[in-house]
Amino acid sequence: DTEVTQTPKHLVMGMTNKKSLKCEQHMGHRAMYWYKQKAKKPPELMFVYSYEKLSINESVPSRFSPECPNSSLLNLHLHALQPEDSALYLCASSQEPAGPSTDTQYFGPGTRLTVL
Amino acid sequence: GENVEQHPSTLSVQEGDSAVIKCTYSDSASNYFPWYKQELGKRPQLIIDIRSNVGEKKDQRIAVTLNKTAKHFSLHITETQPEDSAVYFCAAPSGWSNTGKLIFGQGTTLQVKP
C-alpha cells in the first residue's frame, strides 16, 4: 500500500460544530503532516508529528487540534472554526522525520472543508 | 528563515514545446529539492526530486537541474502534452536540521495548448 488516504473528501460545517478529519497511511512512515491549502496557493504547513509526537506547530490557532493515536493514523479535530478556515486540508507522510537527509513527502487527496 | 521563489507564475506553451520553471532558495544548507504537480481538485504529486550531491536528474520527459552555487533549481519538461497542464510547485527544506518542514514556492500554472 503506497497511498495516504483521507476522510471525508468533503466537509461542510457551521461555526459552532465540532468535526474531525482523518488520515491514514500503511507505508510504515514515521512522520505525518497536516497542511492547509487555499485556492491557487501552495500548501502551508500546520503540524508535524514525528514518531507519534508533535514536533512542529506552526502557530496554528487552538481551534485546530491534531492527534496521532498511532503510527498509521493522524486526526485533525476542528472546533469553532471561522469562514476563513475554509480550504483544502492535506495530510502527508514521509519515511523518517529527521536525519541527515530529507525524505520525500507523499500527500493524501485532501479534505475540502467549507465553514459556513 | 528559508524562502523559495518560483517563476514564472503562469506559463503557456504549445503542445510539443518545452517548458522551464525556475526556483531560487535562500538557505544554503538545503539539500533536497522536490517538484510537485497538482491538477485541479487533486493532491500534489511528486514528479521528480533532486538531492544536493547531483547537478541533474532526468526521468523521461522531465528533468531537474540544480546549481548550488547560485542556489537555484529548475524543472524542464520536454515535448509537452495537454495532460501536463497543472500547477507545479517547487520546494526546499528549512534549515540544516531535517525537521520535515518543506517551504513551497508560490506555484506555476502551466497551460499546454493543443
XYZ file of N, CA and C in Angstrom:
690
model
N 0.856 -1.170 0.000
C 0.000 0.000 0.000
C 0.904 1.235 0.000
N 0.823 2.016 -1.055
C 1.708 3.178 -1.169
C 0.921 4.463 -1.150
N -0.217 4.462 -0.521
C -1.052 5.656 -0.532
C -1.322 6.198 0.856
N -1.574 7.515 0.851
C -2.092 8.184 2.029
C -3.578 8.436 1.749
N -4.422 8.021 2.671
C -5.862 8.207 2.474
C -6.399 9.201 3.486
N -7.450 9.922 3.071
C -8.062 10.909 3.952
C -9.574 10.809 3.870
N -10.221 11.001 5.005
C -11.683 11.075 5.050
C -12.107 12.213 5.974
N -13.252 12.859 5.689
C -14.041 12.706 4.465
C -13.408 13.469 3.302
N -13.955 13.307 2.107
C -13.464 14.055 0.952
C -13.949 15.494 1.004
N -15.166 15.655 1.444
C -15.763 16.980 1.564
C -16.405 17.103 2.940
N -16.378 18.318 3.490
C -17.000 18.559 4.786
C -17.522 19.989 4.817
N -18.790 20.103 5.177
C -19.398 21.416 5.378
C -19.797 21.501 6.837
N -19.379 22.548 7.500
C -19.692 22.665 8.923
C -20.004 24.109 9.303
N -20.821 24.238 10.332
C -21.119 25.550 10.873
C -20.055 25.959 11.862
N -20.051 27.214 12.232
C -19.007 27.754 13.111
C -19.090 27.182 14.518
N -20.215 26.592 14.896
C -20.323 26.036 16.245
C -20.116 24.525 16.275
N -19.921 23.934 15.114
C -19.793 22.476 15.054
C -18.427 22.007 15.526
N -18.381 20.705 15.868
C -17.118 20.016 16.113
C -17.043 18.865 15.128
N -15.936 18.798 14.414
C -15.752 17.719 13.451
C -14.299 17.279 13.485
N -14.032 16.143 12.839
C -12.659 15.648 12.766
C -12.316 15.194 11.362
N -11.094 15.467 10.970
C -10.545 14.950 9.716
C -9.623 13.785 10.061
N -9.639 12.782 9.167
C -8.818 11.600 9.433
C -7.864 11.330 8.285
N -6.704 10.816 8.644
C -5.654 10.493 7.678
C -5.048 9.159 8.069
N -4.732 8.334 7.069
C -4.164 7.022 7.354
C -3.115 6.666 6.311
N -2.039 6.048 6.763
C -1.023 5.525 5.840
C -0.505 4.202 6.402
N -0.204 3.292 5.469
C 0.306 1.973 5.872
C 1.628 1.695 5.189
N 2.431 2.750 5.058
C 3.740 2.601 4.426
C 4.842 2.487 5.480
N 4.466 2.482 6.749
C 5.472 2.412 7.799
C 6.203 3.729 8.016
N 5.628 4.806 7.493
C 6.247 6.117 7.664
C 6.124 6.588 9.110
N 7.171 7.279 9.589
C 7.184 7.702 10.982
C 6.948 9.199 11.135
N 6.755 9.901 10.042
C 6.432 11.328 10.110
C 5.130 11.568 9.375
N 4.260 12.358 9.980
C 2.987 12.709 9.348
C 2.737 14.197 9.525
N 2.054 14.770 8.545
C 1.937 16.228 8.458
C 0.510 16.638 8.151
N 0.128 17.800 8.639
C -1.093 18.464 8.201
C -0.712 19.769 7.510
N -1.305 19.969 6.316
C -1.146 21.198 5.566
C -2.533 21.793 5.304
N -2.543 23.108 5.142
C -3.734 23.823 4.699
C -3.404 24.448 3.354
N -4.340 24.323 2.399
C -4.093 24.910 1.085
C -5.301 25.705 0.632
N -5.079 26.975 0.416
C -6.104 27.847 -0.173
C -5.973 27.795 -1.687
N -7.057 28.180 -2.347
C -7.095 28.115 -3.811
C -5.952 28.927 -4.422
N -5.272 28.321 -5.392
C -4.197 28.950 -6.149
C -2.988 29.332 -5.287
N -2.856 28.683 -4.124
C -1.726 28.924 -3.232
C -1.010 27.623 -2.941
N 0.243 27.701 -2.473
C 0.939 26.465 -2.104
C 0.432 25.925 -0.769
N 0.701 24.660 -0.509
C 0.345 24.111 0.813
C 1.125 24.846 1.913
N 0.423 25.101 3.026
C 1.056 25.734 4.191
C 1.114 24.720 5.328
N 2.294 24.493 5.846
C 2.445 23.526 6.934
C 1.717 23.997 8.193
N 0.993 23.057 8.818
C 0.331 23.350 10.091
C 1.029 22.612 11.233
N 1.126 21.288 11.083
C 1.687 20.447 12.153
C 2.565 19.346 11.562
N 3.568 18.941 12.354
C 4.379 17.777 12.024
C 4.383 16.849 13.233
N 4.102 15.565 12.978
C 4.247 14.536 14.001
C 5.436 13.663 13.647
N 6.290 13.465 14.635
C 7.494 12.665 14.477
C 7.426 11.534 15.502
N 7.385 10.298 15.030
C 7.239 9.147 15.928
C 6.091 9.373 16.910
N 4.981 9.787 16.356
C 3.714 9.973 17.070
C 3.738 11.107 18.082
N 4.768 11.923 18.058
C 4.812 13.079 18.951
C 4.803 14.358 18.117
N 4.093 15.359 18.604
C 4.029 16.630 17.904
C 5.391 17.307 17.952
N 5.974 17.544 16.783
C 7.304 18.153 16.750
C 7.279 19.591 16.225
N 6.318 19.916 15.406
C 6.185 21.280 14.888
C 4.722 21.688 14.935
N 4.484 22.864 15.478
C 3.184 23.518 15.429
C 3.460 24.907 14.893
N 2.986 25.172 13.684
C 3.294 26.443 13.036
C 2.356 27.552 13.505
N 2.292 27.718 14.823
C 1.461 28.783 15.405
C 0.033 28.732 14.908
N -0.495 27.513 14.872
C -1.868 27.313 14.395
C -2.847 27.630 15.530
N -3.962 28.318 15.225
C -4.957 28.624 16.272
C -5.454 27.360 16.957
N -5.817 27.514 18.218
C -6.196 26.344 19.027
C -7.511 25.709 18.590
N -8.246 26.356 17.698
C -9.469 25.727 17.177
C -9.132 24.524 16.291
N -7.864 24.376 15.922
C -7.365 23.187 15.229
C -6.553 22.376 16.240
N -6.930 21.122 16.445
C -6.248 20.295 17.433
C -5.843 18.972 16.801
N -4.544 18.735 16.621
C -4.110 17.486 16.000
C -3.995 16.368 17.027
N -4.049 15.154 16.495
C -3.900 13.970 17.360
C -3.302 12.850 16.532
N -2.367 12.108 17.123
C -1.760 10.981 16.422
C -1.937 9.744 17.294
N -3.038 9.004 17.135
C -3.323 7.855 18.004
C -2.306 6.719 17.872
N -1.781 6.534 16.639
C -0.739 5.525 16.437
C 0.054 5.896 15.194
N 0.993 5.063 14.849
C 1.925 5.432 13.776
C 1.269 5.492 12.403
N 0.059 4.960 12.258
C -0.598 4.951 10.954
C -1.687 6.002 10.811
N -2.104 6.570 11.925
C -3.276 7.446 11.913
C -2.937 8.852 12.369
N -3.599 9.806 11.752
C -3.458 11.209 12.145
C -4.831 11.854 12.042
N -5.222 12.540 13.091
C -6.511 13.226 13.097
C -6.302 14.727 13.229
N -7.286 15.470 12.757
C -7.311 16.916 12.986
C -8.705 17.254 13.485
N -8.794 17.641 14.747
C -10.075 17.977 15.365
C -10.345 19.467 15.167
N -11.567 19.756 14.761
C -11.961 21.115 14.407
C -13.087 21.591 15.324
N -12.950 22.786 15.829
C -13.988 23.316 16.720
C -14.027 24.834 16.618
N -15.234 25.354 16.473
C -15.435 26.808 16.423
C -14.625 27.457 15.309
N -14.701 26.860 14.121
C -13.940 27.404 13.000
C -14.605 28.659 12.451
N -13.814 29.398 11.673
C -14.268 30.615 11.032
C -14.404 30.380 9.525
N -15.207 31.173 8.844
C -15.329 31.001 7.377
C -13.978 31.062 6.657
N -13.040 31.845 7.168
C -11.728 31.935 6.511
C -10.897 30.665 6.664
N -11.381 29.726 7.474
C -10.702 28.436 7.595
C -11.087 27.476 6.470
N -12.028 27.891 5.651
C -12.403 27.066 4.502
C -11.192 26.901 3.594
N -10.875 25.656 3.254
C -9.667 25.360 2.471
C -9.618 23.867 2.194
N -8.598 23.464 1.473
C -8.285 22.044 1.293
C -7.263 21.666 2.370
N -7.583 20.652 3.155
C -6.669 20.202 4.198
C -6.009 18.905 3.750
N -4.709 18.983 3.639
C -3.920 17.871 3.122
C -3.121 17.216 4.234
N -3.104 15.917 4.198
C -2.252 15.138 5.077
C -1.088 14.617 4.224
N 0.064 14.453 4.838
C 1.206 13.882 4.127
C 1.991 12.999 5.096
N 2.820 12.137 4.528
C 3.681 11.316 5.379
C 5.037 11.159 4.709
N 6.057 10.876 5.519
C 7.386 10.590 4.992
C 8.045 9.535 5.860
N 9.071 8.897 5.288
C 9.699 7.757 5.945
C 10.215 8.093 7.329
N 11.070 9.097 7.382
C 11.696 9.479 8.639
C 11.519 10.964 8.843
N 11.251 11.381 10.027
C 11.024 12.806 10.265
C 12.303 13.624 10.371
N 13.367 12.993 10.728
C 14.586 13.772 10.958
C 15.791 12.923 10.618
N 16.884 13.575 10.280
C 18.088 12.850 9.915
C 18.932 13.697 8.995
N 19.978 13.120 8.464
C 20.879 13.905 7.621
C 20.285 14.299 6.279
N 19.258 13.595 5.849
C 18.646 13.962 4.573
C 17.135 14.012 4.730
N 16.530 14.790 3.879
C 15.077 14.967 3.932
C 14.395 13.877 3.123
N 13.387 13.283 3.692
C 12.644 12.241 2.976
C 11.480 12.816 2.193
N 11.109 12.115 1.140
C 10.001 12.536 0.292
C 8.698 12.525 1.071
N 7.906 13.560 0.866
C 6.584 13.617 1.468
C 5.546 13.219 0.430
N 4.645 12.329 0.839
C 3.570 11.858 -0.023
C 2.258 12.392 0.522
N 1.488 13.005 -0.368
C 0.261 13.655 0.058
C -0.969 12.764 -0.117
N -1.915 12.947 0.791
C -3.236 12.362 0.629
C -4.078 13.230 -0.301
N -5.303 12.784 -0.646
C -6.149 13.512 -1.591
C -6.768 14.772 -0.999
N -6.725 14.907 0.311
C -7.243 16.113 0.933
C -8.698 16.030 1.321
N -9.078 16.904 2.244
C -10.477 17.117 2.614
C -10.815 18.559 2.275
N -11.849 18.721 1.438
C -12.305 20.074 1.082
C -13.267 20.537 2.164
N -12.841 21.500 2.963
C -13.626 21.986 4.101
C -14.273 23.325 3.772
N -15.555 23.399 4.027
C -16.291 24.660 3.899
C -16.907 24.990 5.247
N -16.617 26.178 5.756
C -17.170 26.640 7.031
C -18.195 27.730 6.745
N -19.412 27.470 7.171
C -20.487 28.428 6.895
C -20.681 29.406 8.040
N 14.560 33.015 7.915
C 14.119 31.676 7.580
C 14.246 31.406 6.085
N 13.977 30.179 5.716
C 14.077 29.784 4.313
C 13.011 30.486 3.484
N 13.373 30.851 2.269
C 12.445 31.455 1.340
C 12.666 30.794 -0.014
N 11.582 30.462 -0.685
C 11.659 29.845 -2.010
C 10.850 30.703 -2.976
N 11.528 31.182 -4.000
C 10.844 31.983 -5.019
C 10.741 31.180 -6.305
N 9.580 31.261 -6.937
C 9.297 30.457 -8.118
C 8.820 31.356 -9.246
N 9.353 31.105 -10.453
C 8.976 31.893 -11.635
C 8.926 30.995 -12.872
N 8.035 31.264 -13.822
C 7.016 32.312 -13.752
C 5.787 31.833 -12.980
N 4.853 32.705 -12.733
C 3.634 32.300 -12.043
C 2.672 31.613 -13.001
N 2.726 32.004 -14.284
C 1.929 31.324 -15.302
C 2.802 31.109 -16.530
N 2.519 30.016 -17.235
C 3.307 29.661 -18.408
C 2.392 28.970 -19.403
N 2.367 29.495 -20.613
C 1.532 28.911 -21.653
C 2.435 28.499 -22.809
N 2.339 27.236 -23.229
C 3.165 26.737 -24.320
C 2.292 25.949 -25.285
N 2.794 25.782 -26.503
C 2.134 24.941 -27.477
C 2.557 23.488 -27.243
N 1.621 22.621 -27.503
C 1.921 21.197 -27.383
C 3.185 20.876 -28.191
N 4.070 20.109 -27.552
C 5.315 19.740 -28.214
C 6.490 20.635 -27.870
N 6.189 21.838 -27.381
C 7.258 22.741 -26.961
C 7.790 22.323 -25.592
N 8.876 22.973 -25.189
C 9.445 22.731 -23.858
C 8.971 23.796 -22.881
N 8.962 23.421 -21.610
C 8.597 24.365 -20.547
C 9.672 24.312 -19.469
N 10.012 25.487 -18.966
C 11.025 25.580 -17.910
C 10.480 26.434 -16.768
N 10.593 25.921 -15.576
C 10.164 26.635 -14.364
C 11.365 26.720 -13.427
N 11.582 27.914 -12.873
C 12.779 28.133 -12.066
C 12.438 28.496 -10.623
N 13.270 28.006 -9.709
C 13.108 28.336 -8.295
C 14.453 28.715 -7.703
N 14.417 29.679 -6.804
C 15.612 30.027 -6.040
C 15.307 29.842 -4.569
N 16.332 29.478 -3.806
C 16.157 29.264 -2.383
C 17.194 30.073 -1.631
N 16.936 30.302 -0.365
C 17.814 31.197 0.388
C 18.756 30.466 1.340
N 18.356 29.278 1.813
C 19.142 28.584 2.816
C 20.167 27.664 2.162
N 21.446 28.012 2.276
C 22.490 27.228 1.628
C 22.607 25.815 2.205
N 21.979 25.567 3.349
C 22.015 24.227 3.948
C 20.993 23.281 3.325
N 20.068 23.813 2.534
C 19.048 22.961 1.914
C 19.705 21.901 1.047
N 19.221 20.664 1.153
C 19.882 19.568 0.441
C 18.928 18.666 -0.331
N 17.684 19.089 -0.467
C 16.699 18.237 -1.129
C 15.675 19.146 -1.788
N 15.365 18.863 -3.072
C 14.521 19.778 -3.830
C 13.496 18.987 -4.638
N 12.278 18.873 -4.121
C 11.236 18.146 -4.843
C 10.408 19.077 -5.727
N 9.800 18.492 -6.737
C 8.826 19.184 -7.579
C 7.515 18.394 -7.511
N 6.437 19.134 -7.268
C 5.115 18.523 -7.199
C 4.238 19.074 -8.315
N 3.401 18.208 -8.849
C 2.398 18.596 -9.852
C 1.032 18.449 -9.200
N 0.215 19.482 -9.339
C -1.125 19.426 -8.757
C -2.161 19.769 -9.816
N -2.934 18.773 -10.183
C -4.040 19.009 -11.114
C -5.228 19.539 -10.327
N -6.135 20.182 -11.033
C -7.271 20.836 -10.394
C -8.068 19.850 -9.549
N -8.228 20.174 -8.275
C -9.004 19.327 -7.383
C -8.294 18.073 -6.906
N -7.002 17.947 -7.245
C -6.278 16.732 -6.859
C -5.170 17.045 -5.846
N -4.535 16.001 -5.378
C -3.442 16.168 -4.428
C -2.156 16.563 -5.137
N -1.222 17.233 -4.449
C 0.115 17.422 -5.026
C 0.782 16.060 -5.178
N 1.335 15.807 -6.354
C 2.021 14.533 -6.602
C 3.468 14.805 -6.944
N 4.361 14.098 -6.282
C 5.782 14.236 -6.562
C 6.066 13.745 -7.974
N 6.722 14.574 -8.783
C 7.059 14.139 -10.135
C 8.556 13.897 -10.293
N 9.356 14.609 -9.551
C 10.795 14.398 -9.593
C 11.409 15.146 -8.425
N 12.549 14.669 -7.946
C 13.264 15.381 -6.896
C 14.762 15.218 -7.125
N 15.533 16.076 -6.496
C 16.980 16.028 -6.654
C 17.626 16.339 -5.317
N 18.735 15.663 -5.053
C 19.478 15.921 -3.819
C 20.740 16.688 -4.168
N 21.324 17.311 -3.165
C 22.374 18.290 -3.436
C 23.691 17.667 -3.879
N 23.788 16.338 -3.919
C 25.037 15.729 -4.352
C 25.069 15.471 -5.871
N 23.994 15.854 -6.565
C 23.971 15.730 -8.029
C 23.508 17.046 -8.639
N 23.887 17.262 -9.911
C 23.525 18.509 -10.563
C 22.338 18.386 -11.489
N 22.011 17.148 -11.889
C 20.917 16.976 -12.827
C 20.317 15.581 -12.658
N 19.033 15.517 -12.880
C 18.339 14.226 -12.821
C 17.250 14.223 -13.881
N 17.101 13.106 -14.564
C 16.139 13.047 -15.657
C 15.245 11.831 -15.513
N 13.970 12.018 -15.861
C 13.009 10.916 -15.855
C 12.093 11.114 -17.055
N 12.412 10.444 -18.147
C 11.669 10.536 -19.402
C 11.626 11.989 -19.875
N 10.441 12.617 -19.917
C 10.357 13.969 -20.458
C 10.634 15.057 -19.402
N 10.885 14.641 -18.200
C 11.063 15.596 -17.100
C 12.502 15.558 -16.602
N 13.069 16.722 -16.360
C 14.413 16.813 -15.812
C 14.467 17.945 -14.795
N 15.351 17.804 -13.848
C 15.582 18.875 -12.874
C 17.076 19.140 -12.831
N 17.450 20.409 -12.817
C 18.847 20.799 -12.684
C 19.012 21.610 -11.410
N 20.168 21.497 -10.808
C 20.447 22.183 -9.549
C 21.782 22.898 -9.649
N 21.777 24.170 -9.278
C 23.001 24.956 -9.205
C 23.134 25.416 -7.754
N 23.964 24.700 -7.000
C 24.085 25.001 -5.572
C 24.757 26.331 -5.314
N 25.694 26.692 -6.187
C 26.406 27.956 -6.002
C 25.438 29.128 -6.118
N 24.618 29.073 -7.143
C 23.659 30.147 -7.366
C 22.380 29.951 -6.558
N 22.237 28.799 -5.922
C 21.047 28.471 -5.127
C 19.781 28.553 -5.965
N 19.828 27.884 -7.110
C 18.587 27.750 -7.851
C 18.475 26.387 -8.507
N 17.258 25.974 -8.743
C 16.981 24.706 -9.391
C 15.799 24.891 -10.341
N 15.796 24.112 -11.395
C 14.814 24.302 -12.466
C 14.189 22.976 -12.879
N 12.937 23.065 -13.287
C 12.205 21.927 -13.841
C 12.100 22.119 -15.344
N 12.448 21.085 -16.090
C 12.389 21.134 -17.541
C 11.434 20.031 -18.003
N 10.432 20.422 -18.780
C 9.519 19.449 -19.381
C 9.660 19.575 -20.884
N 10.028 18.486 -21.538
C 10.160 18.498 -22.994
C 8.945 17.833 -23.640
N 8.742 18.157 -24.914
C 7.631 17.568 -25.686
C 6.334 17.623 -24.878
N 5.960 18.811 -24.448
C 4.795 18.953 -23.574
C 3.524 18.426 -24.230
N 2.651 17.914 -23.373
C 1.368 17.361 -23.807
C 0.258 18.042 -23.011
N -0.973 18.062 -23.525
C -2.069 18.719 -22.798
C -2.214 18.210 -21.363
N -1.914 16.940 -21.122
C -2.052 16.390 -19.762
C -0.976 16.892 -18.802
N 0.002 17.643 -19.336
C 0.990 18.281 -18.454
C 0.414 19.554 -17.822
N -0.731 20.008 -18.322
C -1.353 21.221 -17.775
C -1.724 20.996 -16.313
N -1.201 21.860 -15.445
C -1.407 21.715 -13.998
C -0.670 22.863 -13.309
N -0.747 22.873 -11.984
C 0.072 23.795 -11.199
C 1.281 23.012 -10.691
N 2.457 23.569 -10.853
C 3.692 22.939 -10.419
C 4.285 23.731 -9.250
N 4.664 23.014 -8.200
C 5.278 23.631 -7.023
C 6.677 23.071 -6.817
N 7.633 23.976 -6.588
C 8.938 23.532 -6.117
C 8.946 23.661 -4.595
N 9.921 23.032 -3.966
C 10.011 23.122 -2.506
C 11.449 22.888 -2.077
N 11.752 23.330 -0.873
C 13.070 23.106 -0.282
C 12.884 22.961 1.216
N 13.727 22.159 1.860
C 13.581 22.001 3.307
C 14.111 23.234 4.026
N 13.644 23.398 5.238
C 14.033 24.548 6.025
C 15.197 24.191 6.935
N 16.395 24.658 6.594
C 17.497 24.576 7.530
C 18.288 23.278 7.509
N 19.356 23.229 8.279
C 20.247 22.074 8.396
C 19.508 20.873 8.971
N 18.802 21.134 10.036
C 18.160 20.042 10.750
C 16.919 19.589 10.000
N 16.859 18.325 9.668
C 15.710 17.823 8.922
C 14.539 17.653 9.871
N 13.699 18.665 9.912
C 12.504 18.610 10.746
C 11.306 18.141 9.952
N 11.493 17.979 8.668
C 10.384 17.630 7.797
C 9.674 18.841 7.238
N 10.101 20.034 7.624
C 9.411 21.226 7.145
C 9.880 21.582 5.744
N 8.940 21.586 4.815
C 9.210 21.997 3.438
C 8.655 23.390 3.208
N 9.427 24.221 2.545
C 8.960 25.539 2.125
C 8.636 25.442 0.636
N 7.409 25.795 0.272
C 6.968 25.693 -1.115
C 7.092 27.026 -1.832
N 7.400 26.957 -3.126
C 7.278 28.132 -3.965
C 5.806 28.452 -4.185
N 5.543 29.586 -4.808
C 4.161 30.053 -4.972
C 3.395 29.331 -6.071
N 4.103 28.523 -6.854
C 3.417 27.743 -7.869
C 3.479 28.365 -9.255
N 3.485 27.505 -10.271
C 3.423 27.930 -11.667
C 2.268 27.194 -12.326
N 1.361 27.957 -12.897
C 0.254 27.354 -13.640
C 0.699 27.165 -15.073
N 0.848 25.911 -15.477
C 1.277 25.583 -16.834
C 0.067 25.214 -17.672
N -0.067 25.873 -18.798
C -1.122 25.539 -19.754
C -0.471 25.079 -21.037
N -0.797 23.880 -21.478
C -0.284 23.354 -22.733
C -1.426 23.362 -23.733
N -1.274 24.160 -24.772
C -2.331 24.309 -25.764
C -2.186 23.257 -26.859
N -3.280 22.561 -27.170
C -3.191 21.517 -28.211
C -2.939 22.121 -29.581
